[in-house]
Amino acid sequence: MAQAPQTKDDAESSLSVVDCDLHQSYATDDELAAYLPKRYQSRGVVIPELLFRHESSSSRPDSFRGDTSSSEGGYNSAGVYPGSSKDGVINHLDENDIDYAFLTHQTDLTINGIPNTDYAFELAKAANEYAMEEWIPEDERFLMSLFVAMEEPEKSAEMIREMGDHPRVKQVLIQSVAGRNPFGQEYYWPVYEAAEEMGLQVGLHVSSTGTGTMNPPTAAGHPTTSVEWGSVVPAAYMGTLASLVAEGVLEKYPDLGFNFIEGGYMWVPHLIWRMDNIWKAARSQVPWLEKRPSEYIYDQVRFTTQPAHFPEDPRRLTKLMEAFDAEKLLMFSSDYPHHDTDDPDHALPPGLSDEAEARIYYKNAQEFYDLPDDPSDLE
């Protein structure tokens, strides 16, 4: 892959690509269950799942540890999860000149849809400990995201303070965007307080939104097909972002950033423009907001490029991106190892300036997460 173009101002940077969404995994549930406390050892890994799968849900064969024959549901014939092959993951970094990759865990680990919130917390902690021991030491390019159980905000905040001082922990990860209640509500603020205190950003990932105790991803209810779910899941991102802004989270924690992962970005200008206009007429309802909603978003919120859904004429997407200054808000992500993994050569539409491409490929993420040019400087 050709190195992302550098601007004059970035000429001294040695970075090429920062991947903000790479799903590494344990191979089998038993591997993760070994990290659970004794009271949950016999339970193992029990999570709610989406009620539908589709023929494109398979993952890259080279991402499985051991047997690489794929089958429905994203597993191989031996019941092994994708993203469990360290060689496959590292090859992905090498092939695409990726300087840093944020590990975002097994995508089906539906932490925030589990009714037993204590078990959800322990499962999140187990996933973090597994990743810290089994993955982070493997390659200096790996960056850690800490899973959190949002329905146990106090315990999750304590965990963030305990684990968040590792030099390669750069993010707290909320694994769904449609919880029991909108995540901007004050009940969840201990998580944000701890993240800001530890100098971490917050990532939000679509995962299996709409399963278990989580709200449906649409106001129309639970979809029954993958066509519906995949088409409308950005609505859950919209609701979460509106909640974070309107409830005052961004005002309360001005040093905290939020990255919306794997939700696309074509919905972003609609929400920004709409929130600004409604705020003008109803600002008395949110007197704690000192700025327009769009100002908070441009200052503290970012969005990843994946999935890259291009219109028939990709130049139309380029024009839309220019209309809302997407070069300031977007960061590259691959979503490896899933069927719709995006490589840097095909993640952006044609016609963007070299400066815009450089910012999206690596510069925005480098600034957002405060990453040095040399990964070894994080040790």
Tab-separated table of C-alpha atoms in Angstrom:
chain	number	residue	atom	x	y	z
A	1	MET	CA	0.000	0.000	0.000
A	2	ALA	CA	1.245	3.458	-0.827
A	3	GLN	CA	1.917	5.626	2.183
A	4	ALA	CA	-0.792	8.155	2.928
A	5	PRO	CA	0.307	11.542	1.559
A	6	GLN	CA	1.845	13.977	4.013
A	7	THR	CA	1.249	17.677	4.131
A	8	LYS	CA	4.015	20.211	4.537
A	9	ASP	CA	3.110	20.669	8.192
A	10	ASP	CA	3.262	16.900	8.738
A	11	ALA	CA	6.530	16.347	6.870
A	12	GLU	CA	8.428	15.427	10.022
A	13	SER	CA	5.914	12.753	11.070
A	14	SER	CA	6.904	9.189	10.267
A	15	LEU	CA	3.366	7.789	10.567
A	16	SER	CA	1.395	6.386	7.673
A	17	VAL	CA	-1.837	4.828	8.986
A	18	VAL	CA	-3.573	4.504	12.367
A	19	ASP	CA	-6.255	1.785	12.424
A	20	CYS	CA	-8.916	2.725	14.970
A	21	ASP	CA	-10.838	-0.563	14.889
A	22	LEU	CA	-9.158	-3.980	14.832
A	23	HIS	CA	-11.003	-6.888	16.426
A	24	GLN	CA	-8.520	-9.230	18.023
A	25	SER	CA	-9.996	-12.168	19.877
A	26	TYR	CA	-9.516	-15.227	22.033
A	27	ALA	CA	-9.813	-18.456	20.019
A	28	THR	CA	-12.516	-20.155	22.122
A	29	ASP	CA	-14.824	-19.192	24.973
A	30	ASP	CA	-12.857	-21.418	27.332
A	31	GLU	CA	-9.786	-19.202	26.935
A	32	LEU	CA	-11.708	-16.159	28.114
A	33	ALA	CA	-13.615	-18.028	30.806
A	34	ALA	CA	-10.307	-18.904	32.473
A	35	TYR	CA	-10.004	-15.196	33.408
A	36	LEU	CA	-13.402	-15.051	35.139
A	37	PRO	CA	-13.635	-15.214	38.957
A	38	LYS	CA	-14.381	-18.627	40.460
A	39	ARG	CA	-18.052	-17.890	41.042
A	40	TYR	CA	-18.545	-17.594	37.283
A	41	GLN	CA	-16.113	-20.267	36.095
A	42	SER	CA	-18.826	-22.870	35.601
A	43	ARG	CA	-21.028	-20.401	33.754
A	44	GLY	CA	-18.367	-19.635	31.180
A	45	VAL	CA	-19.129	-17.070	28.478
A	46	VAL	CA	-22.877	-16.561	28.095
A	47	ILE	CA	-23.971	-13.585	26.025
A	48	PRO	CA	-27.077	-12.502	24.105
A	49	GLU	CA	-26.700	-12.613	20.338
A	50	LEU	CA	-28.302	-11.034	17.310
A	51	LEU	CA	-31.319	-13.010	16.169
A	52	PHE	CA	-30.145	-13.090	12.576
A	53	ARG	CA	-27.021	-13.876	10.638
A	54	HIS	CA	-26.380	-13.488	6.949
A	55	GLU	CA	-24.268	-15.067	4.275
A	56	SER	CA	-21.709	-12.254	4.390
A	57	SER	CA	-21.017	-12.543	8.116
A	58	SER	CA	-17.903	-14.650	7.595
A	59	SER	CA	-14.453	-13.265	8.344
A	60	ARG	CA	-11.048	-13.472	6.714
A	61	PRO	CA	-9.814	-17.091	6.758
A	62	ASP	CA	-6.317	-16.018	7.779
A	63	SER	CA	-7.680	-14.437	10.956
A	64	PHE	CA	-8.575	-17.749	12.621
A	65	ARG	CA	-6.104	-19.579	14.801
A	66	GLY	CA	-5.522	-23.081	13.459
A	67	ASP	CA	-8.157	-24.444	11.048
A	68	THR	CA	-9.117	-21.733	8.532
A	69	SER	CA	-12.262	-23.214	6.986
A	70	SER	CA	-15.143	-20.782	7.467
A	71	SER	CA	-18.772	-21.443	8.231
A	72	GLU	CA	-21.938	-19.483	8.912
A	73	GLY	CA	-21.787	-17.019	11.777
A	74	GLY	CA	-18.172	-15.977	11.427
A	75	TYR	CA	-16.712	-19.068	13.129
A	76	ASN	CA	-14.589	-21.747	11.548
A	77	SER	CA	-15.422	-25.425	11.629
A	78	ALA	CA	-13.614	-25.883	14.959
A	79	GLY	CA	-15.683	-23.167	16.694
A	80	VAL	CA	-12.780	-20.721	16.736
A	81	TYR	CA	-13.368	-16.969	16.662
A	82	PRO	CA	-12.010	-14.709	13.909
A	83	GLY	CA	-9.212	-12.375	14.948
A	84	SER	CA	-7.625	-15.050	17.140
A	85	SER	CA	-4.566	-15.564	14.925
A	86	LYS	CA	-1.767	-13.260	16.029
A	87	ASP	CA	0.060	-13.936	12.758
A	88	GLY	CA	-3.035	-12.928	10.773
A	89	VAL	CA	-3.459	-9.700	12.731
A	90	ILE	CA	0.216	-8.748	12.455
A	91	ASN	CA	0.180	-9.514	8.718
A	92	HIS	CA	-2.734	-7.093	8.400
A	93	LEU	CA	-0.617	-4.370	9.997
A	94	ASP	CA	2.403	-5.140	7.825
A	95	GLU	CA	0.487	-5.361	4.547
A	96	ASN	CA	-1.198	-2.007	5.087
A	97	ASP	CA	1.687	-0.001	6.611
A	98	ILE	CA	-0.278	0.419	9.846
A	99	ASP	CA	1.734	2.151	12.570
A	100	TYR	CA	-0.824	1.757	15.375
A	101	ALA	CA	-3.918	-0.413	15.748
A	102	PHE	CA	-6.573	-0.089	18.434
A	103	LEU	CA	-7.568	-3.527	19.675
A	104	THR	CA	-11.357	-3.511	20.025
A	105	HIS	CA	-11.917	-7.120	21.121
A	106	GLN	CA	-14.328	-9.831	20.023
A	107	THR	CA	-17.166	-7.913	18.394
A	108	ASP	CA	-19.910	-10.320	19.581
A	109	LEU	CA	-19.049	-9.954	23.270
A	110	THR	CA	-22.273	-8.161	24.123
A	111	ILE	CA	-21.286	-6.786	27.524
A	112	ASN	CA	-23.988	-4.154	27.899
A	113	GLY	CA	-26.878	-6.431	26.950
A	114	ILE	CA	-26.314	-8.928	29.780
A	115	PRO	CA	-29.078	-8.845	32.454
A	116	ASN	CA	-26.702	-9.813	35.306
A	117	THR	CA	-24.678	-6.624	35.534
A	118	ASP	CA	-22.131	-8.067	37.983
A	119	TYR	CA	-21.398	-10.864	35.522
A	120	ALA	CA	-21.206	-8.277	32.718
A	121	PHE	CA	-18.597	-6.336	34.676
A	122	GLU	CA	-16.523	-9.440	35.394
A	123	LEU	CA	-16.711	-10.496	31.743
A	124	ALA	CA	-15.510	-7.061	30.636
A	125	LYS	CA	-12.663	-7.204	33.140
A	126	ALA	CA	-11.744	-10.719	31.997
A	127	ALA	CA	-11.611	-9.599	28.360
A	128	ASN	CA	-9.344	-6.714	29.340
A	129	GLU	CA	-7.001	-8.924	31.349
A	130	TYR	CA	-6.849	-11.475	28.551
A	131	ALA	CA	-5.970	-8.806	25.982
A	132	MET	CA	-3.373	-7.206	28.254
A	133	GLU	CA	-1.617	-10.527	28.862
A	134	GLU	CA	-2.051	-12.262	25.512
A	135	TRP	CA	-2.033	-9.449	22.953
A	136	ILE	CA	-0.446	-6.195	24.092
A	137	PRO	CA	3.044	-7.727	24.597
A	138	GLU	CA	3.003	-9.219	21.084
A	139	ASP	CA	3.565	-6.048	19.045
A	140	GLU	CA	4.413	-2.482	20.021
A	141	ARG	CA	1.881	-1.203	17.479
A	142	PHE	CA	-1.055	-2.570	19.489
A	143	LEU	CA	-3.047	-0.056	21.542
A	144	MET	CA	-5.474	-1.157	24.229
A	145	SER	CA	-9.171	-0.375	24.585
A	146	LEU	CA	-10.679	-1.113	27.999
A	147	PHE	CA	-14.111	-2.746	27.837
A	148	VAL	CA	-16.537	-1.278	30.386
A	149	ALA	CA	-19.879	-2.520	31.727
A	150	MET	CA	-21.971	0.641	31.600
A	151	GLU	CA	-24.649	-0.675	33.980
A	152	GLU	CA	-21.937	-0.947	36.663
A	153	PRO	CA	-20.518	2.569	36.330
A	154	GLU	CA	-18.865	2.818	39.757
A	155	LYS	CA	-17.068	-0.507	39.481
A	156	SER	CA	-16.129	0.240	35.884
A	157	ALA	CA	-14.685	3.599	36.938
A	158	GLU	CA	-12.560	1.833	39.563
A	159	MET	CA	-11.314	-0.611	36.929
A	160	ILE	CA	-10.396	2.274	34.594
A	161	ARG	CA	-8.284	3.811	37.351
A	162	GLU	CA	-6.615	0.469	38.087
A	163	MET	CA	-5.800	-0.489	34.492
A	164	GLY	CA	-5.728	2.865	32.735
A	165	ASP	CA	-2.181	3.852	33.650
A	166	HIS	CA	-0.589	1.324	31.285
A	167	PRO	CA	1.233	3.324	28.564
A	168	ARG	CA	-0.603	1.552	25.749
A	169	VAL	CA	-4.081	1.883	27.212
A	170	LYS	CA	-5.491	4.812	25.265
A	171	GLN	CA	-9.231	4.270	25.238
A	172	VAL	CA	-12.273	3.155	27.203
A	173	LEU	CA	-14.611	1.142	24.972
A	174	ILE	CA	-18.397	1.171	25.261
A	175	GLN	CA	-19.295	-1.876	23.273
A	176	SER	CA	-22.774	-0.822	22.170
A	177	VAL	CA	-24.551	2.425	21.355
A	178	ALA	CA	-28.071	1.574	22.530
A	179	GLY	CA	-28.006	0.690	26.216
A	180	ARG	CA	-30.845	0.487	28.684
A	181	ASN	CA	-30.860	4.280	28.760
A	182	PRO	CA	-29.078	6.915	26.647
A	183	PHE	CA	-25.417	6.999	27.661
A	184	GLY	CA	-25.373	10.746	28.223
A	185	GLN	CA	-27.461	10.421	31.383
A	186	GLU	CA	-25.788	11.282	34.684
A	187	TYR	CA	-25.954	7.690	35.939
A	188	TYR	CA	-23.098	6.827	33.565
A	189	TRP	CA	-20.892	9.821	34.347
A	190	PRO	CA	-18.512	7.986	36.742
A	191	VAL	CA	-17.121	6.193	33.669
A	192	TYR	CA	-16.457	9.492	31.915
A	193	GLU	CA	-14.970	11.078	35.024
A	194	ALA	CA	-12.496	8.213	35.412
A	195	ALA	CA	-11.605	8.232	31.707
A	196	GLU	CA	-10.855	11.957	31.740
A	197	GLU	CA	-8.891	11.613	34.980
A	198	MET	CA	-6.691	8.915	33.398
A	199	GLY	CA	-6.203	10.857	30.168
A	200	LEU	CA	-8.133	8.319	28.074
A	201	GLN	CA	-10.622	8.812	25.284
A	202	VAL	CA	-13.961	7.002	24.962
A	203	GLY	CA	-14.785	4.776	22.002
A	204	LEU	CA	-18.318	3.642	21.202
A	205	HIS	CA	-18.808	0.585	19.013
A	206	VAL	CA	-21.932	-0.743	17.344
A	207	SER	CA	-21.282	-4.419	18.200
A	208	SER	CA	-24.543	-6.354	18.674
A	209	THR	CA	-26.680	-3.309	19.414
A	210	GLY	CA	-30.295	-4.276	20.048
A	211	THR	CA	-29.667	-7.597	21.834
A	212	GLY	CA	-30.383	-8.708	25.373
A	213	THR	CA	-31.497	-5.886	27.668
A	214	MET	CA	-30.406	-3.158	25.258
A	215	ASN	CA	-32.923	-0.928	23.550
A	216	PRO	CA	-33.756	-1.631	19.905
A	217	PRO	CA	-31.514	0.186	17.431
A	218	THR	CA	-34.500	1.928	15.844
A	219	ALA	CA	-37.498	3.876	17.107
A	220	ALA	CA	-39.626	1.494	15.042
A	221	GLY	CA	-38.571	-1.449	17.218
A	222	HIS	CA	-36.378	-4.511	16.739
A	223	PRO	CA	-35.591	-5.331	13.104
A	224	THR	CA	-35.868	-8.943	11.968
A	225	THR	CA	-33.372	-9.021	9.112
A	226	SER	CA	-29.765	-8.035	8.601
A	227	VAL	CA	-30.847	-5.706	5.785
A	228	GLU	CA	-32.918	-3.654	8.235
A	229	TRP	CA	-30.384	-3.743	11.063
A	230	GLY	CA	-27.417	-2.766	8.923
A	231	SER	CA	-29.346	-0.017	7.167
A	232	VAL	CA	-30.704	1.741	10.235
A	233	VAL	CA	-28.156	1.101	13.011
A	234	PRO	CA	-26.669	4.609	12.532
A	235	ALA	CA	-29.866	5.852	14.208
A	236	ALA	CA	-28.552	4.389	17.480
A	237	TYR	CA	-25.337	6.379	17.033
A	238	MET	CA	-27.385	9.518	16.440
A	239	GLY	CA	-29.339	9.003	19.643
A	240	THR	CA	-26.191	8.435	21.671
A	241	LEU	CA	-24.388	11.475	20.307
A	242	ALA	CA	-27.423	13.687	20.842
A	243	SER	CA	-27.608	12.420	24.431
A	244	LEU	CA	-23.927	13.096	25.151
A	245	VAL	CA	-24.263	16.647	23.845
A	246	ALA	CA	-27.665	17.616	25.245
A	247	GLU	CA	-27.148	16.044	28.689
A	248	GLY	CA	-23.979	18.085	29.087
A	249	VAL	CA	-21.331	15.341	29.115
A	250	LEU	CA	-19.069	17.235	26.709
A	251	GLU	CA	-19.490	20.442	28.695
A	252	LYS	CA	-18.833	18.668	32.004
A	253	TYR	CA	-15.714	16.852	30.717
A	254	PRO	CA	-14.055	19.239	28.251
A	255	ASP	CA	-10.816	17.233	28.074
A	256	LEU	CA	-12.620	14.018	27.129
A	257	GLY	CA	-13.021	12.892	23.521
A	258	PHE	CA	-15.492	10.399	22.018
A	259	ASN	CA	-14.834	8.248	18.964
A	260	PHE	CA	-17.872	6.717	17.220
A	261	ILE	CA	-16.576	3.463	15.710
A	262	GLU	CA	-18.018	1.411	12.837
A	263	GLY	CA	-21.116	3.514	12.382
A	264	GLY	CA	-20.173	5.278	9.171
A	265	TYR	CA	-20.387	9.038	8.914
A	266	MET	CA	-22.880	10.042	6.226
A	267	TRP	CA	-25.433	10.705	8.973
A	268	VAL	CA	-23.134	13.145	10.776
A	269	PRO	CA	-23.879	16.378	8.857
A	270	HIS	CA	-27.624	15.771	9.175
A	271	LEU	CA	-27.379	15.482	12.968
A	272	ILE	CA	-24.972	18.421	13.359
A	273	TRP	CA	-27.094	20.796	11.304
A	274	ARG	CA	-30.357	19.632	12.875
A	275	MET	CA	-29.079	19.893	16.463
A	276	ASP	CA	-27.777	23.412	15.894
A	277	ASN	CA	-31.105	24.579	14.507
A	278	ILE	CA	-33.206	22.981	17.239
A	279	TRP	CA	-30.817	24.284	19.927
A	280	LYS	CA	-31.398	27.841	18.728
A	281	ALA	CA	-35.122	27.508	19.404
A	282	ALA	CA	-34.958	25.382	22.559
A	283	ARG	CA	-31.715	26.392	24.253
A	284	SER	CA	-33.567	27.274	27.465
A	285	GLN	CA	-33.977	23.518	28.022
A	286	VAL	CA	-30.210	22.997	28.063
A	287	PRO	CA	-28.866	26.090	29.854
A	288	TRP	CA	-25.664	24.201	30.774
A	289	LEU	CA	-24.531	24.225	27.139
A	290	GLU	CA	-22.157	27.151	26.643
A	291	LYS	CA	-21.690	26.539	22.897
A	292	ARG	CA	-23.621	25.322	19.881
A	293	PRO	CA	-23.877	21.516	19.643
A	294	SER	CA	-21.705	21.541	16.526
A	295	GLU	CA	-18.875	23.269	18.401
A	296	TYR	CA	-18.792	20.525	21.035
A	297	ILE	CA	-18.793	17.881	18.304
A	298	TYR	CA	-15.965	19.448	16.307
A	299	ASP	CA	-13.932	19.940	19.481
A	300	GLN	CA	-14.433	16.558	21.166
A	301	VAL	CA	-15.998	13.960	18.843
A	302	ARG	CA	-14.549	11.887	16.010
A	303	PHE	CA	-15.931	9.206	13.681
A	304	THR	CA	-14.283	6.289	11.910
A	305	THR	CA	-14.392	5.713	8.175
A	306	GLN	CA	-15.624	2.116	8.222
A	307	PRO	CA	-17.966	0.954	6.776
A	308	ALA	CA	-17.254	2.850	3.559
A	309	HIS	CA	-20.594	2.892	1.714
A	310	PHE	CA	-20.059	4.771	-1.532
A	311	PRO	CA	-22.873	6.012	-3.798
A	312	GLU	CA	-22.865	5.001	-7.449
A	313	ASP	CA	-20.906	8.163	-8.176
A	314	PRO	CA	-18.308	8.346	-5.348
A	315	ARG	CA	-17.672	12.016	-6.089
A	316	ARG	CA	-21.001	12.819	-4.464
A	317	LEU	CA	-19.646	11.492	-1.186
A	318	THR	CA	-16.564	13.660	-1.635
A	319	LYS	CA	-18.787	16.729	-1.911
A	320	LEU	CA	-20.704	15.736	1.213
A	321	MET	CA	-17.455	15.277	3.126
A	322	GLU	CA	-16.290	18.715	2.094
A	323	ALA	CA	-19.631	20.214	3.163
A	324	PHE	CA	-19.120	19.318	6.834
A	325	ASP	CA	-15.299	19.469	6.993
A	326	ALA	CA	-14.981	15.711	7.334
A	327	GLU	CA	-11.197	15.968	7.246
A	328	LYS	CA	-11.413	17.359	10.784
A	329	LEU	CA	-13.721	14.661	12.129
A	330	LEU	CA	-12.820	11.341	10.478
A	331	MET	CA	-10.228	8.719	11.415
A	332	PHE	CA	-9.387	5.598	9.438
A	333	SER	CA	-10.537	2.172	10.605
A	334	SER	CA	-10.397	-1.222	8.919
A	335	ASP	CA	-12.800	-3.340	11.009
A	336	TYR	CA	-10.443	-6.277	10.518
A	337	PRO	CA	-11.136	-9.232	10.283
A	338	HIS	CA	-14.754	-8.955	9.170
A	339	HIS	CA	-16.118	-9.552	5.688
A	340	ASP	CA	-16.313	-5.823	4.963
A	341	THR	CA	-12.773	-5.007	6.144
A	342	ASP	CA	-11.570	-1.773	4.530
A	343	ASP	CA	-7.959	-1.386	3.488
A	344	PRO	CA	-6.478	2.124	3.279
A	345	ASP	CA	-6.334	2.024	-0.529
A	346	HIS	CA	-10.128	1.896	-0.814
A	347	ALA	CA	-11.445	3.587	2.319
A	348	LEU	CA	-11.888	7.105	0.932
A	349	PRO	CA	-13.641	8.463	-2.166
A	350	PRO	CA	-11.642	10.151	-4.935
A	351	GLY	CA	-11.012	13.869	-5.092
A	352	LEU	CA	-9.946	14.586	-1.525
A	353	SER	CA	-6.886	16.749	-1.076
A	354	ASP	CA	-3.592	15.238	0.029
A	355	GLU	CA	-3.930	17.142	3.291
A	356	ALA	CA	-7.418	15.733	3.939
A	357	GLU	CA	-6.259	12.168	3.262
A	358	ALA	CA	-3.254	12.562	5.543
A	359	ARG	CA	-5.441	13.832	8.370
A	360	ILE	CA	-7.927	10.980	8.011
A	361	TYR	CA	-5.326	8.232	7.640
A	362	TYR	CA	-3.258	9.135	10.683
A	363	LYS	CA	-2.983	12.757	11.771
A	364	ASN	CA	-6.403	13.116	13.405
A	365	ALA	CA	-5.902	9.917	15.393
A	366	GLN	CA	-2.373	10.909	16.369
A	367	GLU	CA	-3.698	14.180	17.795
A	368	PHE	CA	-6.861	12.697	19.319
A	369	TYR	CA	-5.011	9.940	21.184
A	370	ASP	CA	-1.721	11.817	21.688
A	371	LEU	CA	0.408	9.207	19.925
A	372	PRO	CA	4.154	9.622	19.417
A	373	ASP	CA	5.722	9.024	16.010
A	374	ASP	CA	7.618	6.037	17.371
A	375	PRO	CA	5.479	3.352	19.147
A	376	SER	CA	8.472	2.392	21.289
A	377	ASP	CA	8.170	5.780	23.005
A	378	LEU	CA	5.015	4.493	24.719
A	379	GLU	CA	6.905	1.880	26.699
